[in-house]
Amino acid sequence: MKLLSTLILWIGISMTGHAAVILQYHHISNATPASTSLAPELFRAHMAYIEELGYDVIPLSELVAALNNGTEVPDNAVVITFDDGYADNYAPIVEELHSRNWPYTIFVPPQIIDDQVRGYLSWDQIRELAEHGAEISNHSQGHEHLAAKLDGETDDEWLSRVQANILSAEQRIEEQTGQSHRILAYPYGEFAPEILSMLADLDFAAVGQHSGAVDHFSNVQALPRFPFGGAYGGMSGFRTKVRTKAMPVTEFQLSSNGERLPSHILTHDQSWPSLTLLLDHEGPVKASSLNCFASGLGAQEVEALDDYTLVTSPEGYLSVGRSRYNCTAPTGERGRFFWYSVPIIRLDEGDQWPPEF
Ligand SMILES: [Zn+2]
């Protein structure tokens, strides 16, 4: 496996500040765990707001094709995605999306659908939705933590296992629906640099759950999405997020104690990583206009090294598990921001995957 290439973090090139935003939903229900659920009435309000804005709702495959082909990324475009294939998605999808003729993606873990686990769509339902504009895509076989190595596993064994998982899930989805988009949603939004390289070799695109808009800067194997559920589903947040523009970041780098880190998966000791962002010199954003936030720590100090380089250093420990740095900058349009997010995973005291994951 190409371990050296994993040292290069995600980099891209862009021309303009476009705004294609990918929305991520899990449950649409009042009866499921709050953190991954959005009330049906809020989902209806989200869809009505998109209609009111007049934005184009486009298929994820169309956005990925634009990125892969280097053609212009659609502006003021929205992609709607649902993770896991929950049965409670069925009625809101029919009522809100089919009625408007809007495309959308459902990311399914085929092993869980095959096992007919209670609370999930059946293959019959999935095929029916597919006939009405649903793209059915890959969410791993059984919703595994793909970035976590098993005990005693070598890097090669781990990556072979992950590759087999993704390819067999893709094959099962094709058998059941006739569709194969080669687009993965990382379970829990977790990935590793080695998995990005592997997916690029396999000609797969992938989406995470770090936030931000998509443009040619975005890495096709680590596309951002805005998750909506729990505390993050309300209308004021939705209005801001659906209108964000892609921050023109050409490269990011994490470092700890002055040393560049090879990955966003941190050992336990790398608890205060600083983040360096390089902004596109042709782009509309200056380093001094950014505000950055770290999960659990709030607003962080930002130092502009020059017009296009900035460093933000957290003023406290990141907690063990999943965190994010989010940076925003004003666009000049009221209530509209450039947005960029870096996902971080900090391992537990034995540098193991946290057990509660
Ligand atoms: Zn999921």
XYZ file of C-alpha atoms and ligand atoms in Angstrom:
358
model
C 0.000 0.000 0.000
C 1.127 3.536 -0.701
C 1.970 4.654 2.800
C 4.163 7.519 1.654
C 1.321 9.171 -0.204
C -0.635 9.174 3.033
C 1.697 11.858 4.343
C 0.159 14.315 1.898
C -3.007 15.728 3.374
C -5.916 16.747 1.215
C -5.222 19.464 -1.299
C -7.224 20.972 -4.141
C -7.356 23.806 -6.638
C -10.218 26.132 -7.461
C -11.256 29.069 -9.555
C -14.258 30.645 -7.838
C -16.061 30.669 -4.523
C -18.954 28.389 -5.345
C -21.474 26.941 -3.000
C -22.517 23.352 -3.385
C -23.641 22.154 0.016
C -24.258 18.521 0.990
C -26.853 17.986 3.718
C -26.710 14.894 5.933
C -29.730 13.412 7.717
C -30.079 10.257 9.835
C -33.472 9.595 11.491
C -36.431 11.809 10.585
C -38.510 11.061 13.646
C -39.523 12.233 17.106
C -39.195 8.701 18.503
C -35.509 7.891 17.881
C -32.271 8.976 19.691
C -32.203 12.767 19.737
C -28.574 13.224 18.658
C -29.170 11.521 15.278
C -32.785 12.548 14.767
C -34.553 15.477 13.194
C -38.247 16.113 13.850
C -40.380 15.584 10.707
C -41.741 19.141 11.016
C -38.191 20.551 10.989
C -37.305 18.428 7.959
C -40.360 19.867 6.195
C -39.194 23.378 7.142
C -35.679 22.667 5.789
C -37.068 21.520 2.435
C -39.479 24.476 2.224
C -36.551 26.849 2.844
C -34.508 25.295 0.009
C -37.503 25.775 -2.286
C -37.902 29.377 -1.119
C -34.212 30.087 -1.831
C -34.659 28.677 -5.317
C -31.479 26.621 -5.022
C -30.919 23.678 -7.367
C -31.217 20.283 -5.712
C -28.798 18.082 -7.626
C -27.749 14.409 -7.391
C -24.537 13.703 -5.479
C -23.224 11.812 -8.530
C -23.481 15.038 -10.567
C -21.437 16.988 -8.014
C -18.810 14.231 -7.820
C -18.616 14.069 -11.627
C -17.970 17.834 -11.792
C -15.136 17.483 -9.272
C -13.638 14.464 -11.043
C -13.910 15.995 -14.519
C -12.699 19.432 -13.482
C -15.862 21.033 -14.851
C -17.450 23.896 -12.979
C -19.017 22.994 -9.660
C -22.670 24.070 -9.670
C -23.297 27.238 -7.666
C -26.158 27.603 -5.170
C -26.621 23.853 -5.343
C -27.824 21.508 -2.619
C -27.351 17.746 -2.318
C -29.624 15.869 0.098
C -28.280 12.674 1.732
C -29.608 10.192 4.295
C -27.300 7.829 6.176
C -28.048 4.268 7.304
C -31.337 3.581 5.462
C -33.742 4.113 8.352
C -37.378 3.129 7.780
C -38.532 6.461 9.235
C -37.023 8.232 6.199
C -39.573 6.669 3.847
C -42.635 8.878 4.466
C -40.756 12.236 4.660
C -38.885 11.358 1.471
C -42.102 10.583 -0.405
C -43.884 13.653 0.967
C -41.110 16.225 0.655
C -38.747 15.009 -2.088
C -40.777 12.916 -4.521
C -43.486 15.583 -4.536
C -40.884 18.137 -5.652
C -39.098 15.747 -8.009
C -35.839 16.276 -6.108
C -32.979 13.758 -6.309
C -31.265 12.469 -3.152
C -28.882 9.788 -1.916
C -29.442 7.071 0.670
C -26.227 5.522 2.038
C -27.005 1.955 3.100
C -24.987 -0.723 4.940
C -26.129 -3.779 2.899
C -25.326 -6.333 5.610
C -27.798 -4.619 7.951
C -30.456 -4.447 5.202
C -29.847 -8.141 4.383
C -30.296 -9.016 8.067
C -33.695 -7.223 8.011
C -32.822 -5.351 11.184
C -35.873 -3.664 12.709
C -36.072 0.049 11.972
C -34.306 -0.142 8.591
C -35.743 0.029 5.064
C -36.131 -3.254 3.181
C -34.532 -3.885 -0.213
C -38.052 -3.705 -1.735
C -38.545 -0.226 -0.285
C -35.046 0.831 -1.354
C -35.725 -0.320 -4.939
C -39.008 1.568 -4.934
C -37.289 4.772 -3.778
C -34.583 4.223 -6.397
C -37.279 4.273 -9.088
C -38.273 7.744 -7.874
C -34.861 9.370 -8.040
C -32.923 7.940 -5.094
C -29.258 7.220 -5.603
C -28.339 4.239 -3.436
C -24.740 4.398 -2.248
C -22.244 2.681 0.016
C -22.123 3.000 3.820
C -19.791 -0.018 4.364
C -21.188 -3.535 4.867
C -22.160 -3.334 8.524
C -21.393 0.255 9.614
C -17.858 -0.512 10.800
C -15.284 1.914 12.235
C -13.175 1.719 9.068
C -10.316 3.889 10.363
C -9.727 1.662 13.410
C -7.192 -1.139 13.114
C -8.126 -4.361 14.892
C -5.857 -5.754 17.611
C -2.700 -7.237 16.093
C -3.614 -6.197 12.540
C -0.800 -4.905 10.277
C -1.423 -1.864 8.060
C -1.723 -4.102 5.004
C -4.187 -6.448 6.713
C -6.276 -3.514 7.894
C -6.407 -1.859 4.460
C -7.162 -5.177 2.719
C -10.028 -5.759 5.132
C -11.409 -2.252 4.565
C -11.092 -2.598 0.786
C -12.884 -5.961 0.784
C -15.633 -4.509 2.966
C -16.245 -1.528 0.665
C -16.068 -3.487 -2.596
C -18.382 -6.263 -1.361
C -20.887 -3.662 -0.085
C -20.788 -1.950 -3.501
C -21.390 -5.296 -5.226
C -24.344 -6.131 -2.973
C -25.951 -2.727 -3.606
C -25.542 -3.250 -7.351
C -27.101 -6.733 -7.142
C -30.119 -5.341 -5.302
C -30.651 -2.002 -7.077
C -28.653 -2.059 -10.322
C -26.816 1.065 -9.093
C -23.099 1.497 -8.480
C -22.061 5.111 -7.966
C -18.769 4.305 -6.207
C -19.493 6.895 -3.514
C -18.915 5.973 0.141
C -20.227 7.679 3.273
C -17.738 6.931 6.055
C -19.578 5.425 9.044
C -19.333 7.958 11.922
C -17.545 10.262 9.450
C -14.282 8.494 10.356
C -11.457 8.012 7.855
C -7.688 7.771 7.802
C -5.262 9.230 5.221
C -4.431 5.684 4.084
C -8.123 5.072 3.318
C -8.324 8.274 1.263
C -5.448 7.045 -0.921
C -6.970 3.587 -1.251
C -10.347 4.988 -2.327
C -8.693 7.291 -4.867
C -6.954 4.221 -6.355
C -10.331 2.430 -6.481
C -11.955 5.447 -8.169
C -14.326 5.960 -5.241
C -15.509 9.332 -3.941
C -16.398 9.655 -0.271
C -18.245 11.963 2.097
C -17.572 12.588 5.786
C -19.450 14.508 8.424
C -17.137 17.451 8.895
C -18.946 20.594 7.821
C -18.446 23.045 4.959
C -19.365 23.684 1.336
C -17.856 21.859 -1.643
C -15.763 23.328 -4.428
C -12.697 22.244 -6.413
C -10.640 22.768 -3.228
C -12.423 19.845 -1.652
C -10.821 16.423 -1.603
C -13.092 14.050 -3.514
C -12.390 11.307 -0.951
C -13.201 13.571 2.036
C -16.117 15.754 0.976
C -17.700 17.783 3.771
C -21.363 17.556 4.734
C -23.482 19.443 7.224
C -25.110 16.979 9.657
C -28.575 17.882 10.944
C -29.891 16.247 14.075
C -30.210 16.842 17.793
C -28.943 20.295 18.713
C -27.851 20.892 15.105
C -31.212 20.796 13.350
C -32.805 24.165 14.112
C -33.838 26.588 11.381
C -31.440 29.433 12.183
C -28.428 27.108 11.866
C -29.916 25.543 8.751
C -30.399 28.917 7.045
C -26.726 29.753 7.637
C -25.325 26.360 6.674
C -27.294 25.780 3.480
C -26.035 29.149 2.181
C -22.326 28.679 2.992
C -19.599 29.008 0.398
C -16.509 26.840 0.127
C -13.485 28.320 1.922
C -10.630 28.490 -0.620
C -8.196 26.358 1.420
C -5.502 24.818 -0.756
C -3.751 22.906 2.036
C -4.026 22.276 5.736
C -1.494 20.992 8.209
C -1.807 19.888 11.811
C 1.201 20.130 14.109
C 1.986 19.396 17.710
C 4.918 20.877 19.653
C 6.233 22.318 16.386
C 6.203 18.966 14.563
C 4.020 18.340 11.514
C 1.578 15.496 12.112
C 1.071 12.883 9.369
C -2.607 12.410 10.095
C -5.670 13.913 11.744
C -5.788 10.792 13.949
C -3.827 11.917 16.990
C -2.024 9.964 19.679
C -3.172 10.692 23.207
C -0.246 13.071 23.811
C -1.019 15.180 20.726
C -3.755 16.900 22.656
C -3.302 20.548 21.599
C -2.676 20.353 17.844
C -2.364 23.665 16.032
C -3.898 24.008 12.592
C -2.267 25.839 9.678
C -4.418 26.735 6.673
C -3.105 27.951 3.322
C -5.645 30.019 1.401
C -5.806 30.329 -2.365
C -3.836 33.422 -3.465
C -6.397 34.043 -6.228
C -9.290 33.613 -3.838
C -11.514 36.164 -2.132
C -10.582 35.357 1.494
C -7.767 36.934 3.519
C -6.263 35.075 6.477
C -6.998 37.939 8.875
C -10.760 37.583 8.298
C -11.051 34.026 9.653
C -12.634 32.964 12.912
C -11.853 29.466 14.146
C -13.580 27.265 16.699
C -12.590 23.947 18.291
C -15.082 21.355 19.564
C -15.733 21.885 23.242
C -13.327 24.840 23.420
C -15.197 27.603 21.585
C -13.506 30.417 19.658
C -9.739 30.070 19.303
C -6.977 32.584 18.738
C -6.110 32.983 15.038
C -2.747 34.327 13.889
C -2.417 35.503 10.262
C 1.212 34.845 9.198
C 0.553 36.642 5.917
C -2.523 37.341 3.751
C -2.962 33.670 2.883
C -1.551 31.698 5.816
C -3.000 31.390 9.258
C -2.399 29.342 12.364
C -4.896 28.594 15.062
C -3.822 26.981 18.310
C -6.323 25.618 20.793
C -6.203 26.975 24.322
C -7.037 23.659 25.919
C -7.089 19.900 25.415
C -9.186 18.320 22.719
C -11.233 15.548 24.257
C -10.613 11.883 23.421
C -12.657 10.778 20.408
C -14.019 12.867 17.537
C -13.500 16.651 17.435
C -13.465 19.329 14.753
C -11.852 22.638 14.016
C -14.298 24.879 12.160
C -13.155 28.109 10.525
C -15.439 30.679 8.934
C -14.996 34.019 7.171
C -17.603 36.576 6.083
C -18.492 36.624 2.374
C -19.692 40.233 2.388
C -23.261 39.008 1.948
C -25.244 39.263 5.163
C -25.537 35.943 7.040
C -23.401 34.130 4.485
C -19.987 32.630 5.312
C -17.081 30.747 3.840
C -16.771 27.585 5.950
C -14.048 24.994 6.427
C -13.790 22.118 8.859
C -11.037 19.689 9.819
C -12.122 16.496 11.577
C -9.816 15.181 14.311
C -9.780 11.895 16.202
C -7.761 11.729 19.434
C -6.928 8.221 20.655
C -7.313 7.114 24.274
C -4.583 6.761 26.934
C -3.154 3.577 25.427
C -3.269 5.194 21.950
C -6.126 2.841 21.162
C -9.441 3.626 19.530
C -11.668 4.917 22.335
C -13.830 2.003 23.572
C -17.054 4.018 23.638
C -16.838 4.518 19.857
Zn -24.176 5.859 9.529
